[in-house]
Amino acid sequence: LKNRIFAVLAGVAFATSGAVHAQYYDSPGLGNQPVTQHPQDYKPLGLRAGAFMLHPGVQLAAEYTDNVFYSTENLDSDIAYHVRPYITAQSTWSKHSINLTASADIARYSDFSDRDYEDYFLGVSGRIDVRNRSYFTYALDYMDLHEGLNNRSSEQGIEPTRYSMTGGSLGYDHTFNRLSVGANVGFSDFDFDNVLDADGETIDNQDRDRSDRYYTLQAGYQFQTDKQAYLSYTGNNIEYDQNPDRSGFDRNGDGYAIEGGINFTITGKLEGNVGVGHYSRSYDDERLLDTDGWCFGAGLTWVPTYLTSVHAQIDTSVEETTDSNSSGFLQTNYTLRVDHELLRSLQINGFVQYRNYDYQNVIDAPADARSSDGTWRMGFGASYFINRNAYLNASYSWEELDSSVANDDYTVNTFWLMLGLEY
């Protein structure tokens, strides 16, 4: 759930969430909170409200794309105008903490008004200190979103497919000298709306509604001052509201993820983690083969100078689908991003990202069924900070899908211009 927290707040960010949510976290020029991205001299001061610091703001953006419908041929271009208000509140207590977030993304297209949408995000998170090096963590999120047309694992309509996600988690962590242990339980509930196709027929998405219940056990051992070995196990149970689904499959079942590796810091210039994991998802329907695989993972940040940072990320997840030919798919993301402070008030960045979707097809799937997709994305951007309360952002991205399905590939070029205001 922590990877799905709303991140439509300025700068550039590329999240590692599942395909259903990916479009919100992949837009150059949009992403992490401005407060964390601004140079020290340009950070908004915020408003003090009792024991809280408030940071209200809004983004006004124009987005041009040359392929609105992510089509292989006969491309249509359009401009979408975005209004993105938000407010965050962080407690300033000496013990315990609570963080509140409310935000929205309201988009209007110039030509294709059927693609208009309004997305909303609410979140609360924090920690409760029990004793020294011992605390509870908690989070609760609600998101009312739309699904992007670049999601190939579901059937799309002429209007955006709407869905809501409600999630929460509760965890406990404690450190015994060099040994740290933790446990976490959580849930995610998805509710999809029906949508009309190009022929006016209803696409019934009720068989996509589901509940995911999970728990995580983790442990770490600090064998050197700047190095820690870690091991975690996550188990989950997924139940669909409608069984069987549109294809006659019972997609209920269980899954797990085992991950192990090392967290480290080297000379203060390189920090992060490297490890390996095994991910698996089994289904109650015997006709649906398990979706599983071994994968390498890493999250590295290199700071060669005070003005430049390089971030690399590799992560994997098992994702759901109602594709009649697939059980699910293993998604692996590879991201490389570079940020540089050209001037105190001017930051530039560039990124390259590759996403691989490895589908587990059913036994009798036809030869032309979707078996693997690969999406390349790359781009660059710049942010100019006018003062503590205003900034400008411009960015460009290129995206290309290479699919195993004939005539399903696409190429998209996107440009963003944005004015951000925050107190």
Short mmCIF file of C-alpha atoms in Angstrom, two decimals:
data_model
loop_
_atom_site.label_atom_id
_atom_site.label_comp_id
_atom_site.label_asym_id
_atom_site.label_seq_id
_atom_site.Cartn_x
_atom_site.Cartn_y
_atom_site.Cartn_z
CA LEU A 1 0.00 0.00 0.00
CA LYS A 2 2.85 2.44 0.77
CA ASN A 3 3.82 2.33 -2.92
CA ARG A 4 0.34 3.44 -3.94
CA ILE A 5 0.15 6.63 -1.90
CA PHE A 6 -0.83 9.56 -4.11
CA ALA A 7 2.17 11.35 -5.58
CA VAL A 8 0.75 14.04 -7.85
CA LEU A 9 2.51 16.93 -6.18
CA ALA A 10 5.49 18.45 -8.31
CA GLY A 11 8.90 17.33 -9.49
CA VAL A 12 9.26 14.00 -11.30
CA ALA A 13 8.56 10.60 -9.76
CA PHE A 14 8.22 7.11 -11.08
CA ALA A 15 6.42 4.75 -8.75
CA THR A 16 6.62 0.99 -8.60
CA SER A 17 2.98 0.21 -8.16
CA GLY A 18 0.88 -2.18 -10.19
CA ALA A 19 -0.34 -1.67 -13.71
CA VAL A 20 -3.80 -0.54 -12.61
CA HIS A 21 -2.33 2.53 -10.88
CA ALA A 22 0.71 3.19 -13.00
CA GLN A 23 -0.56 6.16 -14.97
CA TYR A 24 -0.63 8.41 -11.89
CA TYR A 25 2.97 7.93 -11.00
CA ASP A 26 4.63 8.04 -14.39
CA SER A 27 3.97 11.59 -15.57
CA PRO A 28 7.17 13.64 -15.89
CA GLY A 29 6.65 16.97 -14.21
CA LEU A 30 4.39 15.39 -11.60
CA GLY A 31 5.35 13.41 -8.57
CA ASN A 32 6.87 13.97 -5.17
CA GLN A 33 5.83 16.66 -2.76
CA PRO A 34 7.26 20.10 -3.61
CA VAL A 35 8.39 20.52 0.01
CA THR A 36 10.88 17.67 -0.36
CA GLN A 37 12.01 18.69 -3.86
CA HIS A 38 12.70 22.39 -3.37
CA PRO A 39 16.23 23.64 -2.67
CA GLN A 40 16.56 24.74 0.94
CA ASP A 41 16.31 28.43 0.02
CA TYR A 42 13.03 27.84 -1.84
CA LYS A 43 11.16 25.52 0.51
CA PRO A 44 7.66 26.74 1.41
CA LEU A 45 7.45 27.67 5.07
CA GLY A 46 3.90 26.43 5.56
CA LEU A 47 1.25 27.53 8.03
CA ARG A 48 1.31 26.61 11.69
CA ALA A 49 -2.04 25.46 13.04
CA GLY A 50 -1.58 24.49 16.65
CA ALA A 51 0.59 21.36 16.72
CA PHE A 52 0.44 20.94 12.92
CA MET A 53 2.26 22.38 9.93
CA LEU A 54 0.00 22.85 6.91
CA HIS A 55 1.17 22.99 3.29
CA PRO A 56 -1.72 23.91 0.95
CA GLY A 57 -1.02 24.23 -2.75
CA VAL A 58 -2.24 23.80 -6.29
CA GLN A 59 -0.77 22.78 -9.64
CA LEU A 60 -2.05 24.25 -12.90
CA ALA A 61 -0.82 22.12 -15.79
CA ALA A 62 -1.26 21.64 -19.53
CA GLU A 63 -0.53 18.21 -21.00
CA TYR A 64 -0.10 17.63 -24.74
CA THR A 65 -0.06 14.07 -26.09
CA ASP A 66 0.14 12.93 -29.70
CA ASN A 67 -1.66 9.62 -29.03
CA VAL A 68 -4.59 10.09 -26.67
CA PHE A 69 -5.96 6.56 -27.18
CA TYR A 70 -2.60 4.71 -27.15
CA SER A 71 -3.34 3.42 -30.65
CA THR A 72 -1.06 1.60 -33.08
CA GLU A 73 -2.13 3.75 -36.05
CA ASN A 74 -4.49 6.67 -36.87
CA LEU A 75 -3.20 8.64 -33.88
CA ASP A 76 -5.23 11.43 -32.28
CA SER A 77 -3.58 14.29 -30.40
CA ASP A 78 -5.10 16.51 -27.73
CA ILE A 79 -4.35 18.91 -24.89
CA ALA A 80 -5.59 18.25 -21.37
CA TYR A 81 -5.74 20.97 -18.72
CA HIS A 82 -5.20 19.91 -15.10
CA VAL A 83 -6.12 21.57 -11.81
CA ARG A 84 -4.55 19.76 -8.86
CA PRO A 85 -5.27 21.21 -5.42
CA TYR A 86 -3.78 19.57 -2.35
CA ILE A 87 -3.08 20.08 1.31
CA THR A 88 -0.83 18.20 3.71
CA ALA A 89 -0.69 18.42 7.48
CA GLN A 90 2.15 17.06 9.61
CA SER A 91 2.21 16.97 13.38
CA THR A 92 5.09 18.59 15.26
CA TRP A 93 4.83 16.54 18.46
CA SER A 94 7.97 15.36 20.24
CA LYS A 95 6.41 11.88 20.49
CA HIS A 96 4.05 10.15 18.10
CA SER A 97 3.15 11.60 14.69
CA ILE A 98 0.27 11.90 12.27
CA ASN A 99 0.25 13.01 8.63
CA LEU A 100 -2.86 13.96 6.67
CA THR A 101 -3.19 14.40 2.90
CA ALA A 102 -6.08 15.49 0.69
CA SER A 103 -5.65 16.08 -3.04
CA ALA A 104 -7.37 15.94 -6.40
CA ASP A 105 -6.58 15.79 -10.12
CA ILE A 106 -9.24 17.39 -12.33
CA ALA A 107 -8.54 17.04 -16.08
CA ARG A 108 -10.39 18.47 -19.07
CA TYR A 109 -9.52 17.59 -22.68
CA SER A 110 -9.87 20.15 -25.49
CA ASP A 111 -11.22 17.78 -28.16
CA PHE A 112 -12.02 14.41 -26.58
CA SER A 113 -14.19 15.37 -23.62
CA ASP A 114 -15.15 11.72 -23.10
CA ARG A 115 -11.68 11.31 -21.54
CA ASP A 116 -12.30 13.99 -18.88
CA TYR A 117 -11.88 12.80 -15.31
CA GLU A 118 -11.76 13.85 -11.66
CA ASP A 119 -9.57 11.84 -9.31
CA TYR A 120 -9.52 12.23 -5.52
CA PHE A 121 -7.11 11.08 -2.83
CA LEU A 122 -7.34 11.04 0.96
CA GLY A 123 -4.75 9.63 3.33
CA VAL A 124 -3.72 9.49 6.97
CA SER A 125 -0.57 7.86 8.35
CA GLY A 126 1.70 8.09 11.34
CA ARG A 127 3.33 6.33 14.24
CA ILE A 128 2.71 5.75 17.94
CA ASP A 129 5.85 5.59 20.08
CA VAL A 130 5.63 2.87 22.72
CA ARG A 131 9.14 3.00 24.16
CA ASN A 132 12.68 3.60 23.01
CA ARG A 133 13.12 1.96 19.55
CA SER A 134 9.63 0.49 19.73
CA TYR A 135 6.58 1.89 17.91
CA PHE A 136 3.37 1.22 16.00
CA THR A 137 2.79 2.51 12.48
CA TYR A 138 -0.59 3.02 10.82
CA ALA A 139 -2.01 4.16 7.50
CA LEU A 140 -5.44 4.55 5.91
CA ASP A 141 -6.04 5.66 2.31
CA TYR A 142 -8.98 6.21 0.01
CA MET A 143 -8.57 6.85 -3.73
CA ASP A 144 -11.24 7.46 -6.37
CA LEU A 145 -9.35 7.01 -9.65
CA HIS A 146 -9.58 6.36 -13.37
CA GLU A 147 -7.77 3.68 -15.35
CA GLY A 148 -5.41 4.68 -18.15
CA LEU A 149 -5.76 3.35 -21.69
CA ASN A 150 -2.17 2.09 -21.56
CA ASN A 151 -3.37 -0.67 -19.23
CA ARG A 152 -3.56 -3.66 -21.58
CA SER A 153 -4.60 -6.23 -18.96
CA SER A 154 -8.28 -5.13 -18.99
CA GLU A 155 -10.96 -4.16 -21.51
CA GLN A 156 -11.34 -0.40 -21.94
CA GLY A 157 -14.37 1.72 -22.87
CA ILE A 158 -14.87 5.05 -24.62
CA GLU A 159 -14.85 6.79 -21.22
CA PRO A 160 -12.31 6.18 -18.45
CA THR A 161 -12.97 3.16 -16.27
CA ARG A 162 -13.61 4.47 -12.76
CA TYR A 163 -12.62 2.56 -9.63
CA SER A 164 -12.04 3.20 -5.95
CA MET A 165 -9.38 1.77 -3.69
CA THR A 166 -9.61 1.71 0.10
CA GLY A 167 -6.59 0.48 2.01
CA GLY A 168 -5.08 0.45 5.44
CA SER A 169 -2.29 -1.07 7.47
CA LEU A 170 -1.10 -1.46 11.06
CA GLY A 171 2.43 -2.40 12.00
CA TYR A 172 4.76 -2.80 14.96
CA ASP A 173 8.56 -2.50 14.97
CA HIS A 174 11.12 -3.05 17.69
CA THR A 175 14.92 -3.02 17.79
CA PHE A 176 16.94 -5.23 20.14
CA ASN A 177 20.48 -3.87 19.94
CA ARG A 178 21.62 -5.12 16.49
CA LEU A 179 18.45 -7.11 15.79
CA SER A 180 15.26 -5.44 14.57
CA VAL A 181 11.93 -7.17 14.02
CA GLY A 182 8.57 -6.04 12.71
CA ALA A 183 5.11 -7.19 11.74
CA ASN A 184 2.45 -5.57 9.60
CA VAL A 185 -1.13 -6.38 8.60
CA GLY A 186 -3.16 -4.59 5.98
CA PHE A 187 -5.91 -4.64 3.38
CA SER A 188 -6.79 -3.18 -0.03
CA ASP A 189 -10.34 -3.21 -1.43
CA PHE A 190 -11.04 -2.42 -5.10
CA ASP A 191 -14.43 -1.46 -6.56
CA PHE A 192 -14.70 -0.97 -10.35
CA ASP A 193 -17.49 0.74 -12.29
CA ASN A 194 -19.01 -0.54 -15.52
CA VAL A 195 -18.28 1.38 -18.73
CA LEU A 196 -19.63 1.52 -22.29
CA ASP A 197 -17.61 0.33 -25.28
CA ALA A 198 -17.49 1.96 -28.72
CA ASP A 199 -20.67 0.08 -29.77
CA GLY A 200 -22.65 1.27 -26.75
CA GLU A 201 -22.49 -2.12 -25.05
CA THR A 202 -21.80 -2.36 -21.33
CA ILE A 203 -18.44 -3.71 -20.19
CA ASP A 204 -19.25 -5.45 -16.91
CA ASN A 205 -16.35 -4.84 -14.51
CA GLN A 206 -18.03 -6.23 -11.42
CA ASP A 207 -15.91 -9.37 -11.59
CA ARG A 208 -12.82 -7.18 -11.03
CA ASP A 209 -13.99 -6.09 -7.55
CA ARG A 210 -11.80 -7.74 -4.96
CA SER A 211 -10.34 -7.65 -1.45
CA ASP A 212 -6.68 -8.24 -0.63
CA ARG A 213 -5.71 -9.12 2.95
CA TYR A 214 -2.01 -9.40 3.74
CA TYR A 215 0.52 -9.68 6.55
CA THR A 216 4.29 -9.15 6.63
CA LEU A 217 6.96 -10.45 8.99
CA GLN A 218 10.43 -8.95 8.75
CA ALA A 219 13.76 -9.02 10.54
CA GLY A 220 17.07 -7.22 10.15
CA TYR A 221 20.52 -7.73 11.66
CA GLN A 222 23.08 -4.91 11.69
CA PHE A 223 26.37 -6.75 11.25
CA GLN A 224 28.30 -3.52 10.62
CA THR A 225 27.64 0.11 11.49
CA ASP A 226 26.52 0.92 7.96
CA LYS A 227 25.29 -2.49 6.80
CA GLN A 228 22.22 -4.55 7.70
CA ALA A 229 21.02 -7.92 6.44
CA TYR A 230 17.25 -8.25 6.13
CA LEU A 231 14.65 -10.95 5.48
CA SER A 232 10.90 -10.54 5.01
CA TYR A 233 7.90 -12.74 4.28
CA THR A 234 4.54 -11.45 3.04
CA GLY A 235 1.47 -13.62 2.74
CA ASN A 236 -1.82 -12.52 1.23
CA ASN A 237 -5.30 -13.76 0.47
CA ILE A 238 -7.33 -12.34 -2.43
CA GLU A 239 -11.08 -12.79 -2.72
CA TYR A 240 -13.21 -11.57 -5.64
CA ASP A 241 -16.76 -10.38 -5.05
CA GLN A 242 -18.04 -12.27 -8.11
CA ASN A 243 -17.24 -15.91 -8.81
CA PRO A 244 -16.87 -17.17 -11.41
CA ASP A 245 -15.67 -14.20 -13.46
CA ARG A 246 -16.71 -13.30 -17.04
CA SER A 247 -14.54 -16.15 -18.36
CA GLY A 248 -15.84 -18.77 -15.93
CA PHE A 249 -12.75 -18.77 -13.65
CA ASP A 250 -12.55 -18.72 -9.86
CA ARG A 251 -9.69 -16.28 -9.25
CA ASN A 252 -9.72 -16.41 -5.46
CA GLY A 253 -6.50 -17.65 -3.91
CA ASP A 254 -3.35 -16.96 -1.94
CA GLY A 255 0.09 -15.55 -2.56
CA TYR A 256 3.40 -14.88 -0.88
CA ALA A 257 6.64 -12.98 -1.35
CA ILE A 258 9.98 -13.84 0.27
CA GLU A 259 12.72 -11.22 0.06
CA GLY A 260 16.21 -11.05 1.49
CA GLY A 261 19.23 -8.84 1.03
CA ILE A 262 21.41 -6.09 2.47
CA ASN A 263 20.82 -2.44 3.31
CA PHE A 264 24.06 -0.44 3.19
CA THR A 265 25.80 2.92 3.04
CA ILE A 266 29.23 3.35 1.41
CA THR A 267 31.33 6.45 2.22
CA GLY A 268 28.17 8.52 2.50
CA LYS A 269 27.95 8.66 -1.32
CA LEU A 270 26.08 5.44 -2.08
CA GLU A 271 23.21 3.98 -0.07
CA GLY A 272 20.36 1.60 -0.68
CA ASN A 273 19.64 -2.08 -0.75
CA VAL A 274 20.16 -5.10 -2.97
CA GLY A 275 18.47 -8.47 -2.63
CA VAL A 276 16.62 -11.32 -4.22
CA GLY A 277 13.05 -12.52 -3.84
CA HIS A 278 10.57 -15.16 -4.87
CA TYR A 279 6.99 -14.14 -5.64
CA SER A 280 4.04 -16.48 -6.09
CA ARG A 281 0.27 -16.38 -6.53
CA SER A 282 -1.94 -19.49 -6.60
CA TYR A 283 -5.63 -19.74 -7.54
CA ASP A 284 -8.57 -21.82 -6.37
CA ASP A 285 -9.40 -22.72 -9.97
CA GLU A 286 -7.13 -25.57 -11.07
CA ARG A 287 -7.23 -24.33 -14.67
CA LEU A 288 -5.34 -21.18 -13.60
CA LEU A 289 -1.62 -21.91 -13.33
CA ASP A 290 0.42 -20.29 -10.57
CA THR A 291 2.01 -16.91 -11.33
CA ASP A 292 5.49 -16.95 -9.79
CA GLY A 293 9.16 -16.25 -10.32
CA TRP A 294 12.56 -15.40 -8.82
CA CYS A 295 13.66 -11.79 -9.21
CA PHE A 296 16.55 -9.50 -8.32
CA GLY A 297 15.70 -6.28 -6.55
CA ALA A 298 17.57 -3.09 -5.70
CA GLY A 299 17.11 0.50 -4.67
CA LEU A 300 20.28 2.58 -4.94
CA THR A 301 20.97 6.29 -4.52
CA TRP A 302 24.38 7.65 -5.52
CA VAL A 303 25.32 11.24 -4.72
CA PRO A 304 28.60 11.91 -6.58
CA THR A 305 28.44 15.64 -5.71
CA TYR A 306 26.20 17.89 -3.65
CA LEU A 307 24.57 19.02 -6.90
CA THR A 308 23.86 15.64 -8.52
CA SER A 309 22.01 12.49 -7.48
CA VAL A 310 21.49 9.22 -9.33
CA HIS A 311 18.74 6.79 -8.35
CA ALA A 312 18.29 3.24 -9.62
CA GLN A 313 15.38 0.94 -8.77
CA ILE A 314 14.45 -2.65 -9.59
CA ASP A 315 11.29 -4.17 -8.11
CA THR A 316 8.81 -6.93 -8.84
CA SER A 317 5.18 -7.66 -8.03
CA VAL A 318 2.47 -10.17 -8.96
CA GLU A 319 -0.53 -8.42 -10.52
CA GLU A 320 -4.15 -9.42 -11.05
CA THR A 321 -6.00 -9.65 -14.37
CA THR A 322 -9.35 -10.84 -15.68
CA ASP A 323 -7.88 -11.65 -19.12
CA SER A 324 -9.58 -14.87 -20.22
CA ASN A 325 -6.24 -16.33 -21.33
CA SER A 326 -4.15 -15.53 -18.23
CA SER A 327 -3.95 -16.31 -14.53
CA GLY A 328 -2.03 -13.13 -13.75
CA PHE A 329 1.28 -11.54 -14.59
CA LEU A 330 4.65 -10.88 -13.01
CA GLN A 331 5.59 -7.20 -13.35
CA THR A 332 9.22 -6.09 -13.07
CA ASN A 333 10.22 -2.42 -13.16
CA TYR A 334 13.68 -1.03 -13.95
CA THR A 335 14.19 2.71 -13.41
CA LEU A 336 17.21 5.01 -13.65
CA ARG A 337 16.85 8.71 -12.81
CA VAL A 338 19.37 11.56 -12.61
CA ASP A 339 18.77 14.95 -10.94
CA HIS A 340 21.13 17.91 -11.15
CA GLU A 341 21.00 21.38 -9.64
CA LEU A 342 22.13 23.54 -12.53
CA LEU A 343 21.49 26.75 -10.58
CA ARG A 344 20.25 27.28 -7.07
CA SER A 345 16.81 28.01 -8.51
CA LEU A 346 16.98 25.61 -11.49
CA GLN A 347 16.90 21.80 -11.36
CA ILE A 348 17.07 19.48 -14.36
CA ASN A 349 16.42 15.75 -14.53
CA GLY A 350 16.29 12.80 -16.86
CA PHE A 351 15.08 9.22 -16.60
CA VAL A 352 14.78 5.92 -18.42
CA GLN A 353 12.42 3.14 -17.37
CA TYR A 354 11.55 -0.32 -18.59
CA ARG A 355 8.57 -2.37 -17.43
CA ASN A 356 8.26 -6.05 -18.23
CA TYR A 357 4.90 -7.86 -17.97
CA ASP A 358 5.26 -11.66 -17.97
CA TYR A 359 1.80 -13.25 -18.29
CA GLN A 360 1.05 -16.74 -16.99
CA ASN A 361 -1.28 -18.12 -19.65
CA VAL A 362 -3.81 -20.86 -19.03
CA ILE A 363 -3.15 -24.30 -20.49
CA ASP A 364 -5.52 -23.99 -23.46
CA ALA A 365 -4.68 -20.36 -24.29
CA PRO A 366 -4.55 -19.68 -28.06
CA ALA A 367 -1.19 -19.08 -29.73
CA ASP A 368 -1.92 -15.39 -30.21
CA ALA A 369 -2.83 -14.78 -26.54
CA ARG A 370 -1.01 -12.03 -24.67
CA SER A 371 2.10 -13.61 -23.14
CA SER A 372 4.53 -10.72 -22.59
CA ASP A 373 4.60 -6.94 -22.88
CA GLY A 374 7.48 -4.54 -22.51
CA THR A 375 7.11 -0.78 -22.02
CA TRP A 376 9.98 1.65 -22.49
CA ARG A 377 9.76 5.19 -21.13
CA MET A 378 12.30 7.97 -21.11
CA GLY A 379 12.28 11.71 -20.76
CA PHE A 380 13.68 14.84 -19.20
CA GLY A 381 12.43 17.91 -17.39
CA ALA A 382 13.35 21.13 -15.62
CA SER A 383 11.98 22.98 -12.59
CA TYR A 384 12.54 26.69 -12.02
CA PHE A 385 11.82 28.01 -8.51
CA ILE A 386 10.56 31.59 -8.63
CA ASN A 387 10.41 31.95 -4.85
CA ARG A 388 9.34 29.88 -1.85
CA ASN A 389 5.75 29.78 -3.02
CA ALA A 390 5.88 29.41 -6.80
CA TYR A 391 7.71 27.28 -9.34
CA LEU A 392 7.52 26.38 -13.03
CA ASN A 393 8.04 22.96 -14.53
CA ALA A 394 8.44 21.75 -18.11
CA SER A 395 9.01 18.15 -19.19
CA TYR A 396 8.87 15.69 -22.05
CA SER A 397 8.45 11.90 -22.11
CA TRP A 398 8.41 9.19 -24.75
CA GLU A 399 6.66 5.84 -24.18
CA GLU A 400 6.59 2.74 -26.38
CA LEU A 401 4.89 -0.63 -25.91
CA ASP A 402 6.32 -3.77 -27.50
CA SER A 403 3.62 -6.43 -27.18
CA SER A 404 3.35 -10.10 -28.03
CA VAL A 405 -0.15 -9.32 -29.35
CA ALA A 406 -0.17 -8.36 -33.02
CA ASN A 407 -1.12 -4.72 -33.79
CA ASP A 408 -1.22 -3.79 -30.11
CA ASP A 409 2.00 -1.74 -29.95
CA TYR A 410 1.92 2.02 -29.45
CA THR A 411 4.22 5.04 -29.21
CA VAL A 412 3.29 8.18 -27.25
CA ASN A 413 5.02 11.55 -26.91
CA THR A 414 3.89 13.77 -24.04
CA PHE A 415 4.75 17.35 -23.07
CA TRP A 416 3.91 19.04 -19.77
CA LEU A 417 3.91 22.70 -18.70
CA MET A 418 3.04 23.44 -15.09
CA LEU A 419 2.78 26.27 -12.60
CA GLY A 420 2.93 25.23 -8.96
CA LEU A 421 1.83 27.35 -6.03
CA GLU A 422 2.33 26.31 -2.41
CA TYR A 423 2.35 28.07 0.92
#
